[in-house]
Coordinates of N, CA and C in Angstrom, one line a residue:
M1 N -18.5 -5.3 2.5 CA -18.7 -4.2 2.5 C -18.7 -3.6 1.2
G2 N -19.9 -2.9 0.4 CA -19.5 -2.2 -0.6 C -19.3 -0.8 -0.8
Y3 N -18.4 -0.4 -1.9 CA -18.1 1.3 -1.9 C -19.0 2.2 -1.0
R4 N -20.3 2.4 -1.4 CA -21.0 3.1 -0.7 C -21.0 3.2 0.6
E5 N -21.4 2.3 1.2 CA -20.9 1.4 2.8 C -19.5 2.1 3.2
D6 N -18.4 1.5 2.4 CA -16.9 2.2 3.1 C -17.1 3.6 2.6
Y7 N -17.5 4.2 2.1 CA -17.7 6.0 2.0 C -17.9 6.2 3.6
F8 N -19.3 6.4 3.6 CA -19.8 6.5 4.6 C -19.5 6.5 5.7
K9 N -18.8 4.9 5.9 CA -17.8 4.9 7.2 C -16.5 5.7 7.5
N10 N -15.9 6.1 5.7 CA -14.8 6.8 6.3 C -15.3 8.2 6.1
N11 N -16.6 9.1 5.9 CA -16.8 10.3 5.4 C -17.7 10.7 6.7
P12 N -17.8 10.8 8.1 CA -18.7 11.0 8.5 C -19.4 12.5 8.7
S13 N -20.7 11.8 8.4 CA -21.5 13.3 8.9 C -21.9 14.2 9.5
S14 N -22.2 15.4 9.1 CA -22.1 16.6 10.3 C -23.8 16.6 10.4
H15 N -23.6 15.9 11.8 CA -25.1 16.0 12.1 C -26.3 15.7 11.6
G16 N -25.8 14.5 10.2 CA -26.8 13.0 9.7 C -26.8 13.8 8.4
W17 N -26.0 15.5 7.7 CA -26.1 16.0 6.7 C -24.9 15.7 6.1
Y18 N -25.1 15.7 5.0 CA -24.0 15.6 3.9 C -24.1 16.2 2.7
T19 N -23.0 16.7 2.0 CA -23.2 18.1 0.7 C -22.9 17.5 0.0
C20 N -23.8 17.7 -1.2 CA -23.0 17.5 -2.7 C -22.0 18.3 -3.0
A21 N -21.4 17.7 -3.8 CA -19.7 17.9 -4.3 C -19.6 18.9 -5.1
K22 N -21.2 19.0 -5.9 CA -21.3 20.0 -7.5 C -22.0 20.6 -7.0
C23 N -23.4 21.0 -6.4 CA -24.1 22.0 -6.6 C -23.9 22.5 -5.0
G24 N -23.5 22.0 -4.2 CA -23.6 22.2 -2.2 C -24.9 21.6 -1.3
R25 N -26.0 20.9 -2.1 CA -26.8 20.6 -1.3 C -26.7 19.9 -0.5
K26 N -27.5 20.0 0.9 CA -27.4 19.6 1.9 C -28.5 18.4 1.9
L27 N -27.5 17.5 2.1 CA -28.6 15.9 2.1 C -28.4 14.9 3.4
R28 N -29.7 14.2 3.6 CA -29.5 12.9 4.5 C -29.1 11.9 3.2
R29 N -28.4 10.5 4.4 CA -27.7 9.9 3.8 C -28.5 8.9 2.4
G30 N -29.4 8.9 3.3 CA -30.2 8.3 2.0 C -30.6 9.1 0.7
D31 N -30.4 10.4 0.7 CA -30.5 11.0 -0.7 C -29.3 11.3 -1.2
A32 N -28.6 10.8 -1.0 CA -26.8 10.8 -1.1 C -26.7 9.8 -2.5
D33 N -26.3 9.7 -3.2 CA -25.5 9.0 -4.2 C -23.9 9.0 -4.1
I34 N -23.0 8.4 -4.3 CA -21.8 8.2 -4.0 C -21.3 8.0 -5.7
D35 N -20.4 8.8 -5.7 CA -20.1 9.3 -6.8 C -18.9 8.9 -7.5
H36 N -18.7 7.9 -8.5 CA -17.3 7.8 -9.4 C -16.8 8.7 -9.8
I37 N -15.5 9.4 -9.6 CA -15.5 10.5 -10.3 C -14.7 9.9 -12.0
F38 N -14.0 9.0 -11.7 CA -13.2 8.7 -12.9 C -14.6 7.2 -13.2
P39 N -15.4 7.6 -13.7 CA -16.4 6.6 -14.3 C -16.5 4.9 -14.4
Q40 N -17.2 4.1 -13.4 CA -16.7 2.7 -13.8 C -16.8 2.3 -15.1
S41 N -17.8 3.1 -15.5 CA -17.9 2.5 -17.5 C -16.1 2.8 -18.2
L42 N -15.7 3.4 -17.7 CA -14.7 3.7 -18.2 C -13.2 3.3 -17.9
G43 N -13.6 2.3 -16.5 CA -12.8 1.6 -15.9 C -12.1 2.4 -14.1
G44 N -12.9 3.5 -14.2 CA -13.0 3.7 -12.8 C -12.7 2.3 -11.7
W45 N -12.5 2.8 -10.4 CA -12.2 1.8 -9.4 C -13.0 2.7 -8.2
D46 N -13.6 1.9 -7.0 CA -14.4 2.1 -6.2 C -13.5 2.5 -4.8
G47 N -11.8 2.8 -5.3 CA -11.3 3.5 -3.8 C -11.8 4.8 -3.3
E48 N -11.3 5.0 -2.0 CA -12.0 6.4 -1.4 C -11.3 7.4 -2.5
D49 N -10.4 7.3 -3.0 CA -10.0 8.6 -3.7 C -10.4 8.9 -4.9
N50 N -11.1 7.6 -5.2 CA -12.2 8.3 -6.9 C -13.7 8.2 -6.5
L51 N -14.0 8.7 -5.4 CA -15.8 8.5 -4.6 C -15.9 9.9 -4.1
Q52 N -17.3 10.8 -5.0 CA -17.6 11.7 -3.8 C -19.0 11.3 -3.9
C53 N -19.6 12.5 -2.9 CA -20.7 12.1 -2.5 C -21.9 13.3 -3.7
L54 N -22.7 13.0 -4.5 CA -23.4 13.7 -5.1 C -24.7 13.9 -4.7
C55 N -26.1 14.9 -5.1 CA -27.1 14.7 -4.9 C -27.6 13.9 -6.1
K56 N -28.8 13.4 -6.3 CA -29.3 12.4 -7.4 C -29.5 13.1 -9.1
R57 N -29.4 14.7 -8.5 CA -29.7 15.5 -9.9 C -28.5 15.8 -10.8
C58 N -27.2 15.9 -9.4 CA -25.9 16.1 -10.1 C -25.4 14.9 -10.8
N59 N -25.4 13.7 -9.9 CA -24.9 12.4 -10.3 C -25.9 12.0 -11.6
R60 N -27.6 12.2 -11.7 CA -27.7 11.4 -13.1 C -27.4 12.1 -14.7
S61 N -26.8 13.9 -14.2 CA -26.5 14.7 -15.1 C -25.3 14.4 -15.6
K62 N -24.6 14.3 -14.6 CA -23.3 13.7 -15.3 C -22.9 12.4 -15.9
G63 N -23.8 11.5 -15.3 CA -23.4 10.3 -16.5 C -21.9 10.1 -16.3
N64 N -21.6 9.8 -17.8 CA -19.9 9.2 -17.6 C -19.1 10.1 -18.4
D65 N -19.6 11.5 -18.3 CA -19.1 12.7 -18.7 C -17.7 12.6 -17.6
M66 N -16.6 12.8 -18.8 CA -15.4 12.8 -18.3 C -15.0 14.9 -17.8
S67 N -15.6 15.4 -18.5 CA -14.9 17.0 -18.2 C -14.6 17.4 -17.3
D68 N -15.6 17.0 -16.6 CA -15.0 17.7 -14.5 C -14.3 16.5 -14.1
V69 N -13.3 15.8 -14.7 CA -13.0 14.8 -13.8 C -11.8 15.5 -13.1
M70 N -11.2 16.1 -14.1 CA -9.7 16.8 -13.0 C -10.0 17.7 -12.0
D71 N -11.2 18.2 -12.1 CA -11.4 19.8 -11.2 C -12.1 18.8 -10.4
D72 N -12.8 17.8 -10.2 CA -13.1 16.9 -9.1 C -12.3 16.7 -8.2
Y73 N -11.4 15.9 -8.9 CA -10.0 15.3 -8.0 C -9.3 16.5 -7.5
R74 N -9.0 17.2 -8.1 CA -8.4 18.6 -7.3 C -8.9 19.1 -6.3
R75 N -10.6 18.7 -6.8 CA -11.1 19.3 -5.2 C -10.8 18.4 -4.1
K76 N -11.2 17.3 -5.0 CA -11.1 16.3 -3.5 C -9.7 16.3 -3.1
N77 N -8.4 16.8 -3.3 CA -7.2 16.7 -3.3 C -6.9 17.9 -1.8
R78 N -7.9 18.5 -1.9 CA -8.0 19.8 -1.1 C -8.7 20.1 0.2
K79 N -9.1 18.7 0.3 CA -9.9 18.1 1.3 C -8.9 17.1 2.1
G80 N -7.9 16.8 1.6 CA -6.8 16.2 2.0 C -7.2 14.3 1.8
S81 N -8.2 14.0 1.5 CA -8.0 12.5 1.1 C -8.2 12.5 -0.3
F82 N -6.8 11.4 -0.6 CA -6.3 11.6 -2.6 C -5.5 10.9 -2.9
E83 N -5.1 9.8 -3.8 CA -4.4 9.0 -3.9 C -4.5 9.4 -5.6
F84 N -3.2 10.2 -6.1 CA -3.1 10.1 -7.7 C -2.6 8.8 -8.0
H85 N -3.3 8.2 -9.0 CA -2.8 7.3 -9.6 C -1.9 7.8 -11.4
D86 N -0.7 7.0 -11.0 CA 0.1 7.5 -11.9 C -0.1 7.3 -13.5
W87 N -1.3 6.4 -13.6 CA -1.9 6.3 -15.1 C -2.8 7.6 -15.6
F88 N -3.2 7.7 -14.3 CA -4.1 9.1 -14.5 C -3.8 10.5 -15.4
G89 N -2.7 10.4 -15.2 CA -2.2 12.1 -15.6 C -2.2 11.7 -17.3
D90 N -2.2 10.6 -17.8 CA -2.4 10.7 -19.3 C -3.4 11.4 -19.6
F91 N -4.9 10.9 -18.8 CA -6.1 11.2 -19.6 C -6.3 12.9 -19.5
D92 N -5.4 13.9 -18.5 CA -5.4 15.1 -18.3 C -5.4 15.4 -19.6
D93 N -4.4 15.4 -20.0 CA -4.4 16.2 -21.9 C -5.2 15.8 -22.5
D94 N -5.8 14.7 -22.2 CA -7.1 14.0 -23.3 C -8.5 15.0 -23.1
I95 N -8.6 15.2 -22.1 CA -9.9 15.7 -21.5 C -10.1 17.1 -21.4
R96 N -8.8 17.7 -21.5 CA -8.2 19.6 -21.2 C -8.5 20.4 -22.7

């Protein structure tokens, strides 16, 4: 099973709807992109703690931009699903 399927399995929808973590838009599963908070192109992993639901517009505009990574991790932490990787702390100073 891939990371997209794992995300949907571990994050049940609200009556078939998901919410974009960036803009708050309501989405059906087929319209949702599962984004890597820490981009795969820069070494990001497929773990639940590195995935978020975004609408296609927000995901395309984000690309592999690192400017919101810490805010995205903090938002995900408030929702309770979070595993902070020890090595990630080194990046906080670099992107702030």
